[in-house]
Every structure is written in structure tokens, then in C-alpha cells.
Amino acid sequence: GAGVSQSPSNKVTEKGKDVELRCDPISGHTALYWYRQSLGQGLEFLIYFQGNSAPDKSGLPSDRFSAERTGGSVSTLTIQRTQQEDSAVYLCASSLEGGEKLFFGSGTQLSVL
Amino acid sequence: GQQVMQIPQYQHVQEGEDFTTYCNSSTTLSNIQWYKQRPGGHPVFLIQLVKSGEVKKQKRLTFQFGEAKKNSSLHITATQTTDVGTYFCAGQEYNQGGKLIFGQGTELSVKP
């Protein structure tokens, strides 16, 4: 596709349920990032994938959060047993190589009731 | 861990006034990037600075990277209503791969 695609654009879930957020990066981009943005706040780093290297998971806030990137392309961020404080916009970004300019998707707005 | 601080958090200006946002890192950076996020939108890349003391200009925007590569600034001359949005810096440390840590952002509002 022309840009980074994220789905769903909106997700409403009940506390305690699991959710999966999907990111389709720009074709050929080797680096993929997940960030979380709460209302009116900055971008909180979650995880970074670079090619076939082990991902940098240092930003994941708890073991309820996990992410994978299959075939060096599509990535899925999974949040288990969601809590209300997980409500935020989850942004995915990709870049040609790690550390180069990021192209962001439009994000997934997650609301945990 | 790496921290990137940005000030001010908010800035309200009259159209035509200048605006500056400052970014400070707790560690030395290999490079710094700047992004703009319009209300309701996602961050869009503006520029990347790599060299110590580097200064780059894009029309009314001037970006600087400090000599010690720990701070940066974005200056907008004669703001326009189209400049409204939140400006973020993002720093990359040495030996941390491509991990980019964002500052909290400066939200700019411009009164016409």
C-alpha cells in the first residue's frame, strides 16, 4: 500500500478482554515501531522491530502486552486482560531502516470500558 | 533509561509572532528528528539532524542541534494559523539500534 495501514481504526472492549491491533507497514520498510499516545500526551515507546533481529521490547508496560512481526512485514500488538488505563491511541510507524524518518499510520483508538 | 524532555508544553501566540520549542535529552544522541502532529492527525516527519551544531532551515522553520548533541530547538518565524499543531522531537541514542524516544511535545495554538 501507499502508506502504513492500521486496523481497526477504533476498538471498544470490555475490561478483562484481549485485543489485537494490526499494522501493515510500507512495503520494503525493515523497521517497525509501536507507540502509545494517551489523550493530549506524548508518544510512549512500546516496541521496535528491525529486520530479523530480536525486537526491542523495553517499552512494553507489562507482560499483558506483546507484539510480533511475521515475515518481516505485518505486525500485531496484543493486549491481554485489558484495563481501563490501556485506553489510548496505538500508533504504528515504519521506516526504511531503523532510526530513519518514520511514517505513521492513522492509529487505533482503543477504549476499554 | 533515556529521557527526552520538551518545553514548553503549550504555547499560545498571536499570528505573526515567533515560536520556539526546546528539546533536551538525558543522554548524547546520534541524531534527532522533529515531527508535527495536526489536531486529530498522526505525526508527520519534518527533519532529521545528525551533526553536532547543525542548523537546518525549511522556509520559516529553523532547526538546531546542540554542540553536545543533547539538545535541539525548533524556531518558527512569523507564525501562521497553518502552523497549529503539536511539535515533537525524537532522539536516537548511540548503541540502541533504531529506537526513537519522543519528547512530550509542544502544543502550538495561533490566534489570527
Coordinates of C-alpha atoms in Angstrom, one line a residue:
Chain A
G1 CA 0.0 0.0 0.0
A2 CA 0.9 3.6 -0.2
G3 CA 1.2 4.2 3.5
V4 CA 1.2 2.5 6.9
S5 CA -2.2 0.9 7.4
Q6 CA -3.6 0.1 10.9
S7 CA -6.7 -1.8 11.8
P8 CA -9.2 -1.5 13.3
S9 CA -9.3 2.3 13.5
N10 CA -11.5 2.1 16.6
K11 CA -11.9 -0.7 19.1
V12 CA -14.2 -0.7 22.1
T13 CA -13.7 -3.5 24.5
E14 CA -14.7 -4.6 28.0
K15 CA -12.2 -4.7 30.8
G16 CA -10.6 -8.1 31.0
K17 CA -10.9 -8.9 27.3
D18 CA -8.0 -9.5 25.0
V19 CA -7.5 -7.2 21.9
E20 CA -5.3 -7.5 18.8
L21 CA -4.2 -4.5 16.9
R22 CA -2.8 -4.8 13.4
C23 CA -0.2 -2.8 11.5
D24 CA 0.7 -3.1 7.8
P25 CA 4.0 -1.2 7.2
I26 CA 5.1 0.3 3.9
S27 CA 6.4 -2.3 1.6
G28 CA 10.2 -2.7 1.9
H29 CA 10.5 -0.9 5.2
T30 CA 12.7 -3.0 7.5
A31 CA 11.9 -1.2 10.8
L32 CA 8.6 -1.1 12.6
Y33 CA 7.6 0.7 15.7
W34 CA 4.6 0.7 18.1
Y35 CA 3.9 3.8 20.2
R36 CA 1.0 4.6 22.6
Q37 CA -0.5 8.1 22.9
S38 CA -2.9 9.0 25.6
L39 CA -5.2 12.0 25.2
G40 CA -3.2 15.2 24.9
Q41 CA 0.0 13.3 25.8
G42 CA 3.3 12.5 24.0
L43 CA 4.2 9.3 22.3
E44 CA 5.2 6.5 24.6
F45 CA 7.6 4.0 23.0
L46 CA 6.4 0.4 23.2
I47 CA 8.4 -1.9 20.9
Y48 CA 10.7 -1.7 17.9
F49 CA 11.4 -4.4 15.2
Q50 CA 14.4 -4.3 12.9
G51 CA 14.6 -6.9 10.2
N52 CA 15.3 -10.3 11.6
S53 CA 16.9 -9.0 14.8
A54 CA 15.3 -9.6 18.2
P55 CA 12.8 -6.8 18.9
D56 CA 13.5 -4.1 21.5
K57 CA 10.7 -4.7 23.9
S58 CA 12.0 -2.3 26.6
G59 CA 8.9 0.0 26.4
L60 CA 6.2 -2.6 26.9
P61 CA 4.4 -1.5 30.2
S62 CA 3.6 -5.0 31.5
D63 CA 3.6 -8.7 30.5
R64 CA 0.0 -8.2 29.3
F65 CA 1.4 -6.5 26.2
S66 CA 3.1 -8.5 23.4
A67 CA 3.8 -8.0 19.8
E68 CA 5.0 -10.0 16.9
R69 CA 6.0 -9.3 13.3
T70 CA 5.5 -12.1 10.8
G71 CA 7.7 -12.4 7.8
G72 CA 9.2 -9.1 8.4
S73 CA 6.0 -7.3 7.4
V74 CA 2.7 -7.2 9.2
S75 CA 2.8 -6.7 13.0
T76 CA 0.2 -7.5 15.6
L77 CA 0.1 -5.9 19.1
T78 CA -1.8 -8.0 21.6
I79 CA -3.1 -6.7 24.9
Q80 CA -4.4 -9.4 27.3
R81 CA -6.8 -8.8 30.1
T82 CA -7.3 -5.1 29.1
Q83 CA -7.5 -2.5 31.8
Q84 CA -9.1 1.0 31.6
E85 CA -5.7 2.6 31.8
D86 CA -4.9 0.8 28.4
S87 CA -7.3 3.2 26.7
A88 CA -5.2 5.3 24.3
V89 CA -4.4 5.7 20.6
Y90 CA -1.9 3.0 19.5
L91 CA 0.3 4.3 16.7
C92 CA 2.4 2.1 14.4
A93 CA 5.2 3.5 12.3
S94 CA 7.7 2.1 9.8
S95 CA 10.9 3.3 8.3
L96 CA 13.3 2.1 5.6
E97 CA 15.9 1.4 8.2
G98 CA 16.0 1.8 11.9
G99 CA 16.5 5.4 13.0
E100 CA 15.4 6.9 9.7
K101 CA 12.3 9.0 9.2
L102 CA 9.2 7.4 10.5
F103 CA 6.0 7.1 8.5
F104 CA 3.0 6.8 10.9
G105 CA -0.3 5.1 10.4
S106 CA -3.5 6.7 11.5
G107 CA -3.6 4.7 14.7
T108 CA -6.1 2.5 16.5
Q109 CA -8.2 4.3 19.2
L110 CA -8.7 1.7 21.9
S111 CA -11.4 2.3 24.6
V112 CA -11.6 -0.1 27.5
L113 CA -15.0 0.2 29.3
Chain B
G1 CA 16.8 4.9 30.7
Q2 CA 16.8 7.5 28.0
Q3 CA 14.6 10.6 28.6
V4 CA 13.7 13.4 26.2
M5 CA 12.2 16.5 27.7
Q6 CA 10.4 19.2 25.8
I7 CA 9.4 22.7 26.8
P8 CA 7.1 24.4 26.9
Q9 CA 4.1 22.1 27.0
Y10 CA 1.8 24.7 25.5
Q11 CA 2.4 28.0 23.6
H12 CA -0.3 30.4 22.5
V13 CA 0.8 33.1 20.1
Q14 CA -0.7 35.8 18.0
E15 CA -0.4 35.2 14.3
G16 CA 2.9 36.8 13.1
E17 CA 4.7 36.2 16.4
D18 CA 7.7 33.8 16.6
F19 CA 7.6 30.5 18.4
T20 CA 10.4 28.3 19.8
T21 CA 10.3 24.8 21.3
Y22 CA 13.2 23.2 23.1
C23 CA 14.2 19.6 23.4
N24 CA 16.7 18.2 26.0
S25 CA 18.0 14.6 26.2
S26 CA 19.5 13.0 29.3
T27 CA 22.0 11.2 27.1
T28 CA 24.0 12.0 24.0
L29 CA 22.1 11.4 20.8
S30 CA 23.3 10.1 17.4
N31 CA 20.5 12.1 15.8
I32 CA 17.3 13.9 16.5
Q33 CA 14.2 14.1 14.5
W34 CA 11.2 16.6 14.6
Y35 CA 7.6 15.8 13.8
K36 CA 4.4 17.8 13.6
Q37 CA 1.0 16.4 14.6
R38 CA -2.0 18.4 13.5
P39 CA -5.2 18.1 15.7
G40 CA -6.8 14.7 15.0
G41 CA -3.9 13.6 12.9
H42 CA -0.8 11.5 13.2
P43 CA 2.8 12.7 13.5
V44 CA 4.4 13.7 10.2
F45 CA 8.2 13.9 9.8
L46 CA 9.7 17.3 9.4
I47 CA 13.5 16.9 9.6
Q48 CA 16.5 14.9 10.9
L49 CA 19.6 16.5 12.4
V50 CA 22.8 14.4 12.7
K51 CA 25.8 16.6 13.1
S52 CA 26.9 18.5 16.2
G53 CA 25.9 22.2 15.9
E54 CA 23.9 21.5 12.8
V55 CA 21.4 24.1 11.7
K56 CA 18.8 23.4 9.0
K57 CA 16.1 25.7 7.6
Q58 CA 12.8 24.9 6.0
K59 CA 11.1 28.2 4.9
R60 CA 10.1 29.8 8.2
L61 CA 11.3 26.9 10.3
T62 CA 14.8 26.7 11.7
F63 CA 16.1 23.6 13.4
Q64 CA 19.3 23.4 15.6
F65 CA 21.2 20.5 17.1
G66 CA 23.4 21.4 20.1
E67 CA 27.2 21.1 20.1
A68 CA 27.0 18.3 22.7
K69 CA 24.2 16.6 20.8
K70 CA 22.0 16.6 23.8
N71 CA 19.6 19.4 22.9
S72 CA 17.8 20.8 20.0
S73 CA 15.4 23.5 19.1
L74 CA 12.7 24.4 16.6
H75 CA 12.0 28.0 15.8
I76 CA 9.2 29.3 13.7
T77 CA 9.3 32.8 12.4
A78 CA 6.1 34.8 11.9
T79 CA 3.7 32.0 12.8
Q80 CA 0.6 31.4 10.6
T81 CA -2.6 29.6 11.5
T82 CA -1.4 26.7 9.4
D83 CA 1.4 26.1 12.0
V84 CA -1.1 25.0 14.6
G85 CA -0.4 21.6 16.0
T86 CA 1.9 19.7 18.4
Y87 CA 5.6 19.6 17.6
F88 CA 7.6 16.6 18.8
C89 CA 11.3 15.9 19.0
A90 CA 12.5 12.3 18.9
G91 CA 16.0 11.2 19.8
Q92 CA 18.1 8.2 18.9
E93 CA 20.8 7.1 21.3
Y94 CA 24.1 5.5 20.2
N95 CA 24.1 1.7 20.6
Q96 CA 20.4 1.5 20.9
G97 CA 19.6 0.4 17.4
G98 CA 16.9 2.4 15.8
K99 CA 14.9 3.0 19.0
L100 CA 13.4 6.5 18.9
I101 CA 12.3 8.2 22.1
F102 CA 9.8 11.1 21.7
G103 CA 9.5 14.1 23.9
Q104 CA 6.1 15.1 25.3
G105 CA 5.5 17.6 22.6
T106 CA 4.8 21.3 22.5
E107 CA 1.2 22.3 21.5
L108 CA 1.1 25.5 19.5
S109 CA -2.0 27.5 19.0
V110 CA -2.1 30.6 16.8
K111 CA -4.7 33.3 17.2
P112 CA -5.5 35.0 13.9

